[in-house]
C-alpha cells in the first residue's frame, strides 16, 4: 500500500481505509452480489483480527493466505463436496433439467458422467443472455445427450423430467432462494408436476437478508440486450428510448419461495430451504 | 377441371371449383401471420358460394357436399380450428333451417338433440336456400361485430392506475386495451414471448396508442406477477371444457398467476370456441412444433445435429387457471362454455370427418 506509513500493527486500520475506495468503486460499477459481500465481510474481519505483533509483510502474507484459503475451502472444496452429494442422487435413466449455465451444476453433471451414470439433460434457456447454449456445448462435448428448450416450453417438456437441478446466487435467511431470473418459474412448474427440485448452494452464499418478493432487491441488466434477435430483423421496439411510453426491464435475479424447493445441498449438509438460518449461526 | 359426385352424377361449375381450390391453397400456405377474422370471413364466403352453385335437393345432400369438400381442406391441422368452427356454424344453420318451425326443445326429450333431423323436409331447395343465405348474412354480421362487442366491455374490466400483464401479440387484446385507454389511465406489462418475440410488436402498438408499456422477458413473469392486478390474454382456440390452446408460454404464466391469485382473463371471439377436447399431448394431435431458427443459430457447429431442440407453437392451458372469458356474446365463466357450444354447433358436426354411412360412398373427385 503506497503512501501509507508502514508501521508495526497499524496495518489493521490502514488497510481497511485503503480498501474502502476499492470496494465502493466495485459497488458503483455493478451492484455487489451476496457472495461478494460475504467475502468482503470475511476479509474485513480477518484484517481486524491480525495480531499486532506481526510485521506488515507478515500480516500481508497471512491475509493473502486467508484469501486463498477462502477460495479453496468455500468455493473449490465446497464445490467438490456438493458435487459428491448431488451425484449420489443421480440415478441411471434420469432426465435432469438444468437452467442456463452454472459452473457448479456443470461440474456435477460431468462428474456423474465420469462415474458412468446414464442420464440425459434438458437444458432450459431464456433470453436475453442465452447462456444455456454454452451449457449445451460443454455437455455435448462430454458426450451427455442434451435437449434444449426456451423457458416458455418448460411446461411442454416437464412431464419427461425426473429431477430439476438448480444453482443459486444466494440463500436468504427466510428460506427464499435467490437465483437467475426464471428459476422461480421453473420451481413452480416442477412442483406442479411433482418433480423434485434440488438447489445447490455453497455456504458462502448464505445471506442474513430476508425478502418475500423479487422486486424489492434486484439488479437491472442492460435493457438493450433484449433487442437482440437471432434473425436479421430488428426488434420492433428498437427505438424504445425515443418513445415516452415504452420501457424495457431486464431483471437479473428472482426469489424462489421455499415451498417450491425440495432440498438444498450445501457442503455441510443437505437441508430444507427453511434451515438456512441454522447454518448461518 | 370438372367436379362430379359419383352417385348423383351432378356437376359443380369450373368457377366454383377454382374458388374452392384457391381457398384450400390459402389455408395450406398462410401458416404464419394469418389473421383469424380474415380467414373466417373468407370461409363463409366460399361456403356460401358452394351452397349457391352446387347441385343439391335436400339438406342432407348439401351437408354431404360440404363435408366432402372439408375432407379436401387441411382442417385437421391444429392451425385451422377457426375455419372448422365456422363450417360447423354453417352446418348448424342448414340443419336448423331444414328443421324449420320444428325447433327441438327439451320437451321432445334429450334424444331429439342427437338424432339426425335430416328427415325429408317439406321445404324445397329455393326456399331452403334463401333461408340459409339469410342466416349466413346474419352470421357474417355477427362475425363483423364480434371484435367491437368484445372491446366495448373494456371499461368494465379495466380500472384506473391498474397494472395489466399480457403475453405476446393478440389483435383482440390490443384493441381491447386501446379502447380502455380512451377513458382510463393504466399500465401494461408485455411478456416478449420468445423465440418469436411477438410481444415486441404488441408493445410497439400499445405505446403508439398512448399506453405506458413495459417489455419483460418471459422468465421474469413470476418475479413481477404479484405486483400485477390482472392478466389479460388472447388465445388461438378455446377447447370445449374451457381450456386453451394458446401461444407457447401462456401455461406457465397462468400457473404463476394462480400461485399469486391474480385473475386471468381471456378475450376471444366465439368462433374460436371449438367443440373438441384434448385427447393427447402429442405434437400431432394438439400441438405444432416449428423450426428452431429463432432459438439457435444454424451456424453453431458444436451443437449441430447433436442436440434435440423443441420449439412448440402452442400450450395447453387447463381451464382451472382461467377466471373469465370475454367473448362477443358477453363474459362467461369457463364452466358455462358447454352451453354456448350446444347452441352454436350440432353434435353430429363436432367431428367434421364423420359422415353418415351413405355419404362414405360418395366422393367428390377433383
XYZ file of C-alpha atoms in Angstrom:
647
model
C 0.000 0.000 0.000
C 1.824 3.085 -1.258
C 1.804 6.287 0.691
C 0.758 4.670 3.931
C 3.099 4.662 6.850
C 4.288 1.077 7.265
C 4.418 0.759 10.992
C 4.050 -2.340 13.033
C 0.452 -3.241 13.911
C -1.017 -0.266 12.052
C -1.951 -2.411 9.119
C -5.278 -3.223 10.666
C -6.754 0.257 10.465
C -4.776 1.436 7.442
C -5.618 -1.476 5.218
C -9.306 -1.078 5.887
C -9.086 2.589 4.922
C -7.123 1.736 1.800
C -9.568 -0.912 0.688
C -12.695 1.197 1.204
C -12.432 3.186 -2.059
C -11.773 -0.062 -3.927
C -14.950 -1.640 -2.603
C -17.040 1.440 -3.291
C -15.645 1.597 -6.828
C -16.699 -2.002 -7.391
C -20.124 -1.264 -5.974
C -20.509 1.677 -8.339
C -19.594 -0.392 -11.374
C -22.147 -3.021 -10.615
C -24.254 -3.985 -7.622
C -22.361 -6.458 -5.460
C -23.630 -9.992 -5.274
C -24.316 -11.673 -1.955
C -21.203 -13.813 -2.282
C -19.026 -10.742 -2.847
C -20.492 -9.036 0.188
C -19.877 -12.109 2.306
C -16.257 -12.303 1.207
C -15.681 -8.618 1.909
C -17.143 -9.042 5.390
C -14.893 -12.035 5.927
C -11.735 -10.271 4.803
C -12.511 -7.175 6.871
C -12.920 -9.420 9.888
C -9.569 -11.091 9.158
C -7.904 -7.699 8.891
C -9.130 -6.619 12.314
C -8.102 -9.990 13.759
C -4.442 -9.776 12.622
C -2.135 -9.935 15.583
C -0.432 -6.596 16.379
C 2.878 -8.454 16.879
C 3.298 -9.261 13.196
C 5.258 -7.057 10.834
C 3.444 -5.564 7.891
C 4.804 -8.067 5.415
C 3.970 -10.991 7.657
C 0.471 -9.634 8.184
C 0.012 -9.204 4.426
C 1.134 -12.767 3.803
C -1.256 -14.023 6.395
C -4.100 -12.097 4.803
C -3.206 -13.364 1.337
C -3.201 -16.871 2.720
C -6.658 -16.188 4.183
C -7.945 -15.138 0.751
C -6.564 -18.265 -0.875
C -7.964 -20.355 1.913
C -11.396 -18.789 1.494
C -11.361 -19.730 -2.147
C -10.016 -23.214 -1.507
C -12.382 -24.135 1.297
C -15.552 -22.282 0.488
C -15.548 -22.485 -3.255
C -13.321 -25.257 -4.532
C -13.696 -27.907 -1.819
C -17.280 -26.927 -1.119
C -17.991 -27.460 -4.796
C -16.476 -30.921 -4.652
C -18.425 -31.851 -1.558
C -21.710 -30.623 -3.024
C -20.957 -32.402 -6.236
C -20.434 -35.720 -4.411
C -23.740 -35.409 -2.619
C -25.588 -34.353 -5.765
C -24.074 -37.099 -7.930
C -25.226 -39.648 -5.382
C -28.787 -38.550 -6.134
C -28.468 -39.049 -9.873
C -29.592 -42.489 -10.997
C -29.482 -44.252 -14.330
C -32.308 -43.271 -16.636
C -32.716 -39.804 -15.189
C -33.750 -36.831 -17.270
C -32.245 -33.894 -15.418
C -33.380 -30.360 -16.064
C -30.883 -27.562 -15.628
C -31.317 -23.856 -16.136
C -28.831 -21.762 -18.070
C -25.181 -22.031 -17.210
C -23.687 -22.680 -13.806
C -20.155 -23.886 -13.141
C -21.268 -25.915 -10.165
C -24.101 -27.704 -11.960
C -21.940 -28.480 -14.973
C -19.302 -29.818 -12.632
C -21.883 -32.094 -11.008
C -23.100 -33.435 -14.345
C -19.628 -34.002 -15.739
C -18.683 -35.819 -12.542
C -21.767 -38.005 -12.828
C -20.785 -38.806 -16.390
C -17.290 -39.713 -15.226
C -18.864 -42.129 -12.789
C -20.558 -43.724 -15.823
C -24.104 -42.865 -14.893
C -26.576 -42.982 -17.772
C -28.712 -39.880 -17.858
C -29.970 -37.199 -20.177
C -30.045 -33.479 -19.659
C -32.716 -30.976 -20.575
C -31.209 -27.501 -20.797
C -33.705 -24.694 -20.298
C -32.601 -21.334 -21.556
C -34.051 -17.870 -21.587
C -33.499 -14.566 -23.252
C -31.771 -12.232 -23.431
C -28.436 -13.711 -22.447
C -28.984 -17.302 -23.642
C -26.139 -18.781 -21.592
C -27.762 -22.208 -21.863
C -26.139 -22.632 -25.267
C -22.717 -22.718 -23.621
C -24.050 -25.338 -21.174
C -25.219 -27.450 -24.083
C -21.842 -27.173 -25.740
C -19.979 -28.316 -22.617
C -22.334 -31.220 -22.074
C -22.375 -32.469 -25.658
C -18.584 -32.232 -25.756
C -18.554 -34.592 -22.779
C -20.920 -36.971 -24.539
C -24.038 -36.346 -22.440
C -27.240 -36.412 -24.544
C -28.854 -32.988 -24.359
C -32.114 -31.353 -25.254
C -32.584 -27.613 -25.449
C -35.726 -25.530 -24.946
C -36.672 -21.998 -24.055
C -38.335 -21.379 -20.731
C -41.710 -20.930 -22.492
C -41.681 -24.595 -23.375
C -40.867 -25.718 -19.843
C -44.436 -26.893 -19.265
C -44.315 -28.815 -22.532
C -41.293 -30.910 -21.529
C -41.671 -31.064 -17.752
C -43.532 -34.352 -17.716
C -40.459 -36.092 -19.149
C -38.168 -34.660 -16.487
C -37.286 -36.715 -13.399
C -35.227 -34.172 -11.448
C -34.552 -30.475 -11.560
C -31.055 -29.337 -10.588
C -30.719 -25.633 -9.983
C -27.906 -23.345 -8.983
C -28.408 -20.299 -6.828
C -26.808 -16.949 -6.212
C -27.821 -16.779 -2.569
C -29.945 -18.405 0.100
C -31.828 -15.861 2.166
C -32.456 -16.168 5.861
C -36.168 -16.811 5.426
C -35.517 -19.730 3.102
C -36.035 -17.972 -0.231
C -33.575 -18.903 -2.956
C -32.095 -16.051 -4.961
C -31.203 -17.250 -8.422
C -31.010 -16.157 -12.038
C -34.371 -14.804 -13.183
C -36.579 -17.676 -14.307
C -35.528 -20.050 -11.538
C -38.745 -19.396 -9.636
C -40.816 -20.163 -12.707
C -39.045 -23.480 -13.163
C -39.536 -24.306 -9.494
C -43.244 -23.562 -9.842
C -43.694 -25.704 -12.942
C -41.693 -28.559 -11.424
C -43.735 -28.539 -8.232
C -46.957 -28.547 -10.292
C -45.746 -31.724 -11.995
C -44.413 -33.160 -8.714
C -40.826 -33.172 -9.907
C -38.183 -32.798 -7.172
C -36.257 -29.536 -7.234
C -32.682 -29.737 -5.978
C -30.904 -26.454 -5.316
C -27.131 -26.416 -4.863
C -25.713 -23.596 -2.769
C -22.326 -23.199 -1.067
C -22.442 -21.733 2.437
C -20.511 -18.616 1.472
C -23.643 -17.595 -0.425
C -25.890 -17.650 2.604
C -27.275 -14.221 3.475
C -28.869 -12.671 6.526
C -31.254 -10.698 4.371
C -34.931 -11.568 4.238
C -37.093 -10.988 1.210
C -40.509 -12.185 0.129
C -40.590 -10.910 -3.424
C -38.177 -10.439 -6.271
C -38.607 -6.752 -6.878
C -37.578 -5.215 -3.557
C -33.915 -6.004 -4.041
C -32.835 -6.789 -7.556
C -30.488 -5.720 -10.271
C -31.332 -4.371 -13.690
C -29.204 -5.616 -16.538
C -28.690 -3.846 -19.838
C -32.134 -3.386 -21.423
C -30.727 -3.104 -24.937
C -29.636 -6.726 -24.804
C -33.344 -7.597 -25.069
C -33.333 -6.145 -28.570
C -31.014 -8.813 -29.935
C -32.780 -11.155 -32.324
C -31.391 -14.276 -33.923
C -32.796 -13.477 -37.327
C -31.732 -10.401 -39.232
C -34.849 -8.309 -38.474
C -34.650 -5.544 -35.931
C -36.826 -5.782 -32.894
C -39.964 -3.641 -33.244
C -39.197 -1.805 -30.010
C -35.662 -0.947 -31.111
C -36.498 2.751 -30.844
C -37.712 2.427 -27.284
C -35.554 5.194 -25.885
C -37.244 7.759 -28.118
C -40.720 6.585 -27.234
C -42.011 8.121 -23.988
C -44.332 5.184 -23.361
C -42.011 2.224 -23.761
C -39.693 0.716 -21.192
C -37.615 -2.435 -21.244
C -36.939 -4.162 -17.951
C -34.312 -6.865 -17.755
C -34.154 -8.324 -14.241
C -31.140 -10.317 -13.154
C -32.402 -12.181 -10.104
C -35.574 -13.681 -8.787
C -36.519 -15.286 -5.493
C -37.979 -18.758 -5.304
C -40.277 -19.447 -2.341
C -39.116 -22.343 -0.133
C -42.331 -24.274 -0.766
C -41.250 -24.834 -4.358
C -37.834 -26.278 -3.458
C -37.461 -29.877 -2.297
C -33.940 -29.769 -0.925
C -30.866 -27.555 -0.745
C -27.478 -29.252 -0.990
C -24.648 -27.433 0.767
C -21.169 -28.705 1.574
C -22.111 -29.104 5.227
C -25.400 -30.908 4.855
C -28.444 -31.445 2.721
C -31.205 -29.378 4.212
C -34.633 -27.977 3.540
C -34.674 -24.320 2.494
C -36.001 -23.101 5.782
C -32.974 -24.385 7.707
C -30.710 -21.742 6.202
C -30.618 -19.551 9.327
C -29.466 -22.581 11.333
C -26.356 -22.817 9.181
C -25.744 -19.080 9.417
C -25.404 -19.344 13.152
C -61.499 -29.481 -64.205
C -64.980 -30.684 -63.611
C -66.092 -31.988 -60.271
C -68.665 -34.717 -60.117
C -70.209 -36.754 -57.384
C -70.205 -40.379 -58.297
C -73.614 -41.380 -57.076
C -75.670 -38.435 -58.195
C -73.649 -37.551 -61.272
C -74.177 -33.874 -60.610
C -71.549 -31.356 -61.558
C -70.102 -28.266 -59.909
C -69.092 -25.402 -62.173
C -65.491 -24.582 -63.031
C -65.742 -21.197 -61.333
C -66.730 -22.683 -58.052
C -64.040 -25.309 -58.358
C -61.351 -22.704 -58.881
C -62.603 -20.725 -55.893
C -62.605 -23.859 -53.749
C -59.094 -24.736 -54.813
C -57.936 -21.183 -54.181
C -59.349 -21.318 -50.675
C -57.698 -24.661 -49.949
C -54.407 -23.227 -51.159
C -54.871 -20.156 -48.994
C -55.278 -22.343 -45.924
C -52.327 -24.510 -46.789
C -49.974 -21.637 -47.492
C -50.693 -18.905 -44.987
C -49.448 -20.710 -41.921
C -47.798 -17.825 -40.226
C -49.423 -14.449 -39.957
C -52.957 -15.437 -40.830
C -55.490 -13.247 -39.099
C -58.259 -15.483 -37.890
C -61.003 -12.924 -38.612
C -59.949 -12.605 -42.244
C -59.895 -16.349 -42.860
C -63.208 -16.823 -41.080
C -64.924 -14.303 -43.375
C -63.258 -15.909 -46.392
C -64.557 -19.287 -45.261
C -68.128 -18.044 -45.015
C -67.963 -16.522 -48.479
C -66.509 -19.663 -50.052
C -69.121 -21.899 -48.477
C -71.905 -19.504 -49.382
C -70.698 -19.844 -52.932
C -70.649 -23.603 -52.647
C -74.219 -23.640 -51.321
C -75.475 -21.483 -54.179
C -73.727 -23.179 -57.037
C -73.586 -26.865 -56.171
C -76.357 -29.252 -57.145
C -78.415 -30.489 -54.246
C -82.050 -31.080 -53.499
C -82.208 -31.983 -49.836
C -80.352 -30.535 -46.885
C -78.769 -33.944 -46.335
C -77.157 -33.837 -49.762
C -75.899 -30.320 -49.123
C -74.316 -31.349 -45.859
C -72.648 -34.287 -47.578
C -71.230 -31.963 -50.219
C -69.893 -29.571 -47.602
C -68.323 -32.331 -45.533
C -66.772 -33.890 -48.619
C -65.187 -30.571 -49.502
C -63.921 -30.264 -45.935
C -62.001 -33.503 -46.376
C -60.035 -31.744 -49.091
C -59.061 -28.859 -46.795
C -56.174 -29.109 -44.310
C -58.606 -28.796 -41.400
C -57.151 -31.465 -39.187
C -54.075 -29.393 -38.536
C -54.266 -27.510 -35.292
C -53.905 -24.159 -37.011
C -57.314 -24.237 -38.648
C -59.759 -24.509 -35.772
C -61.450 -21.190 -36.504
C -62.224 -22.318 -40.047
C -63.622 -25.635 -38.768
C -65.769 -23.805 -36.243
C -67.299 -21.559 -38.856
C -68.036 -24.567 -41.068
C -69.786 -26.142 -38.088
C -71.837 -22.951 -37.658
C -72.891 -23.119 -41.297
C -73.857 -26.766 -40.955
C -75.912 -25.938 -37.889
C -77.653 -23.167 -39.838
C -78.504 -25.656 -42.581
C -79.875 -28.162 -40.104
C -81.918 -25.528 -38.310
C -83.440 -24.093 -41.462
C -84.255 -27.590 -42.609
C -85.965 -28.434 -39.363
C -87.863 -25.174 -39.898
C -90.507 -24.477 -37.334
C -89.980 -27.769 -35.578
C -87.410 -26.364 -33.220
C -86.043 -29.032 -30.913
C -86.541 -28.387 -27.258
C -86.241 -30.304 -24.056
C -89.934 -31.094 -24.270
C -89.138 -33.551 -27.068
C -86.764 -35.427 -24.838
C -82.976 -35.393 -24.739
C -82.722 -37.794 -27.668
C -84.121 -35.148 -30.003
C -80.863 -33.245 -29.649
C -78.909 -36.153 -31.014
C -80.980 -37.863 -33.610
C -80.335 -36.723 -37.096
C -83.062 -34.313 -38.056
C -82.496 -34.888 -41.693
C -85.922 -36.272 -42.411
C -87.245 -35.214 -45.800
C -88.476 -31.715 -45.274
C -91.359 -30.071 -46.994
C -89.209 -27.028 -47.816
C -87.980 -27.045 -51.392
C -84.486 -26.002 -52.453
C -85.212 -22.370 -53.414
C -86.876 -21.530 -50.092
C -84.371 -23.510 -48.099
C -81.502 -21.835 -49.911
C -82.984 -18.389 -49.255
C -83.384 -19.098 -45.571
C -79.867 -20.462 -45.340
C -78.386 -17.481 -47.139
C -80.270 -15.063 -44.893
C -78.919 -16.801 -41.831
C -75.448 -16.717 -43.316
C -75.735 -12.964 -43.758
C -76.641 -12.760 -40.069
C -73.628 -14.912 -39.282
C -71.384 -12.586 -41.259
C -72.671 -9.547 -39.419
C -72.115 -11.346 -36.133
C -68.528 -12.048 -37.160
C -68.030 -8.435 -38.192
C -69.260 -7.062 -34.892
C -67.533 -9.677 -32.741
C -64.434 -7.582 -32.156
C -66.349 -4.398 -31.304
C -68.585 -6.327 -28.887
C -65.522 -7.543 -27.052
C -63.674 -4.246 -26.866
C -66.773 -2.375 -25.676
C -66.500 -4.339 -22.454
C -63.044 -2.919 -21.780
C -64.250 -0.220 -19.400
C -65.974 -2.792 -17.185
C -62.741 -4.667 -16.664
C -60.007 -2.054 -16.565
C -59.736 0.391 -13.674
C -57.573 3.478 -13.453
C -53.971 3.037 -12.351
C -54.092 -0.690 -12.873
C -51.186 -2.808 -13.944
C -52.170 -5.341 -16.564
C -49.969 -8.171 -17.741
C -50.326 -9.565 -21.210
C -48.454 -12.128 -23.260
C -47.184 -11.927 -26.817
C -49.358 -10.438 -29.521
C -53.117 -10.566 -29.903
C -55.179 -8.253 -32.103
C -58.203 -8.617 -29.844
C -56.332 -7.787 -26.644
C -54.520 -4.900 -28.259
C -57.782 -3.295 -29.392
C -59.367 -4.100 -26.016
C -56.599 -2.240 -24.193
C -56.515 0.672 -26.640
C -60.257 1.098 -26.209
C -59.836 1.128 -22.451
C -57.112 3.766 -22.777
C -59.624 6.226 -24.174
C -61.200 6.599 -20.763
C -58.729 5.191 -18.238
C -55.066 5.573 -17.469
C -53.249 2.326 -16.772
C -50.007 0.479 -17.375
C -49.383 -2.636 -19.374
C -46.558 -5.121 -18.956
C -45.943 -7.300 -22.009
C -44.083 -10.609 -21.954
C -41.953 -10.682 -25.059
C -42.935 -14.269 -25.938
C -39.659 -15.702 -27.233
C -38.437 -17.016 -29.562
C -40.853 -15.312 -31.959
C -40.754 -12.054 -29.954
C -44.316 -11.179 -30.881
C -44.521 -9.269 -27.602
C -42.281 -6.587 -29.050
C -44.815 -5.924 -31.781
C -47.590 -5.699 -29.199
C -45.576 -3.278 -27.059
C -44.840 -1.044 -30.052
C -48.518 -0.936 -30.984
C -49.679 -0.263 -27.437
C -47.202 2.522 -26.796
C -48.102 4.117 -30.134
C -51.649 4.134 -28.792
C -50.567 6.078 -25.707
C -50.362 3.279 -23.131
C -47.345 3.102 -20.812
C -45.835 -0.237 -21.740
C -43.048 -2.266 -20.190
C -41.492 -5.207 -22.028
C -40.096 -8.047 -19.949
C -38.522 -11.376 -20.905
C -40.770 -14.385 -20.238
C -38.509 -15.608 -17.448
C -39.364 -12.531 -15.355
C -43.092 -13.253 -15.308
C -43.044 -14.985 -11.909
C -40.896 -12.226 -10.435
C -43.314 -9.416 -11.257
C -46.713 -11.058 -11.322
C -47.505 -10.447 -7.668
C -47.406 -6.712 -8.412
C -49.855 -7.006 -11.286
C -53.620 -6.579 -10.941
C -54.774 -8.879 -13.706
C -53.603 -10.880 -16.672
C -55.418 -10.329 -19.978
C -54.518 -12.658 -22.816
C -55.786 -13.736 -26.194
C -55.810 -17.300 -27.399
C -55.699 -19.333 -30.565
C -58.514 -21.701 -29.638
C -60.833 -22.305 -26.729
C -61.425 -26.010 -26.122
C -64.819 -27.390 -25.175
C -64.074 -27.634 -21.445
C -62.774 -24.077 -21.165
C -59.140 -24.974 -21.640
C -56.992 -23.051 -24.090
C -54.733 -23.766 -26.977
C -52.693 -20.634 -26.505
C -49.275 -19.457 -27.696
C -46.327 -21.208 -26.082
C -45.570 -19.769 -22.669
C -49.118 -18.957 -21.571
C -49.435 -22.088 -19.417
C -46.547 -21.095 -17.184
C -47.873 -17.542 -16.989
C -51.278 -18.859 -15.914
C -49.590 -21.094 -13.305
C -47.738 -18.103 -11.878
C -50.963 -16.061 -11.855
C -52.778 -18.829 -9.994
C -49.959 -19.074 -7.444
C -50.431 -15.403 -6.576
C -54.216 -15.421 -7.132
C -54.067 -12.924 -9.975
C -57.133 -13.329 -12.232
C -56.557 -14.459 -15.799
C -58.999 -13.049 -18.346
C -59.173 -14.350 -21.896
C -60.519 -12.141 -24.698
C -61.624 -14.193 -27.664
C -64.499 -14.217 -30.125
C -66.890 -17.127 -30.031
C -65.718 -18.507 -33.390
C -62.561 -19.596 -31.590
C -64.623 -21.858 -29.351
C -64.093 -25.383 -30.606
C -66.200 -28.375 -29.514
C -63.101 -30.576 -29.256
C -61.323 -31.793 -26.163
C -57.693 -32.516 -25.539
C -57.165 -36.222 -26.044
C -53.411 -36.387 -26.280
C -50.438 -34.128 -25.671
C -48.686 -35.491 -28.748
C -47.428 -32.849 -31.125
C -49.532 -34.160 -33.987
C -52.745 -34.311 -32.025
C -52.647 -30.988 -30.282
C -49.514 -29.041 -30.790
C -47.334 -27.974 -33.655
C -43.567 -27.971 -33.430
C -41.938 -25.356 -35.622
C -38.393 -24.763 -36.785
C -35.833 -23.607 -34.206
C -34.116 -20.999 -36.360
C -35.193 -18.288 -33.923
C -33.775 -20.192 -30.957
C -30.328 -21.222 -32.023
C -28.117 -20.189 -34.880
C -27.650 -22.813 -37.558
C -24.021 -21.715 -37.669
C -23.339 -23.255 -34.251
C -21.409 -26.340 -35.393
C -20.757 -27.605 -31.888
C -24.445 -28.311 -31.421
C -25.498 -29.083 -34.965
C -27.285 -32.445 -35.084
C -26.167 -33.237 -31.538
C -28.871 -31.512 -29.544
C -32.613 -32.092 -29.628
C -34.340 -28.712 -29.828
C -38.063 -28.346 -29.199
C -39.953 -25.286 -30.318
C -43.649 -25.998 -29.773
C -46.020 -23.368 -31.050
C -48.874 -23.903 -28.631
C -49.508 -24.535 -24.977
C -52.384 -26.382 -23.369
C -53.771 -24.307 -20.502
C -56.269 -26.214 -18.317
C -59.493 -24.413 -17.505
C -58.733 -24.186 -13.754
C -56.284 -21.419 -14.487
C -58.798 -19.213 -16.296
C -61.050 -16.838 -14.413
C -63.180 -15.313 -17.152
C -63.786 -15.434 -20.872
C -64.750 -12.170 -22.538
C -66.446 -13.064 -25.823
C -68.676 -11.239 -28.246
C -71.674 -12.850 -26.520
C -70.606 -11.415 -23.167
C -68.499 -12.524 -20.232
C -68.592 -16.218 -19.323
C -67.051 -18.471 -16.722
C -65.202 -21.487 -18.163
C -67.902 -23.738 -16.756
C -70.570 -22.088 -18.924
C -68.962 -22.723 -22.278
C -70.616 -26.112 -22.777
C -73.950 -24.302 -23.031
C -72.674 -21.999 -25.760
C -71.330 -24.985 -27.666
C -74.706 -26.695 -27.611
C -76.288 -23.529 -29.009
C -73.716 -22.975 -31.733
C -72.919 -26.418 -33.044
C -74.771 -29.651 -33.706
C -73.318 -32.798 -32.091
C -73.043 -34.582 -35.441
C -70.709 -31.872 -36.690
C -68.264 -31.987 -33.803
C -66.096 -34.330 -35.817
C -66.061 -32.908 -39.319
C -64.621 -36.122 -40.711
C -67.626 -38.042 -39.541
C -70.101 -38.613 -42.313
C -73.150 -40.831 -42.272
C -72.729 -44.248 -43.874
C -74.205 -43.425 -47.272
C -72.021 -40.402 -47.575
C -68.884 -42.526 -47.375
C -69.726 -43.994 -50.761
C -69.926 -40.611 -52.378
C -66.768 -38.811 -53.092
C -66.108 -35.554 -54.777
C -63.363 -36.227 -57.292
C -61.472 -33.207 -58.341
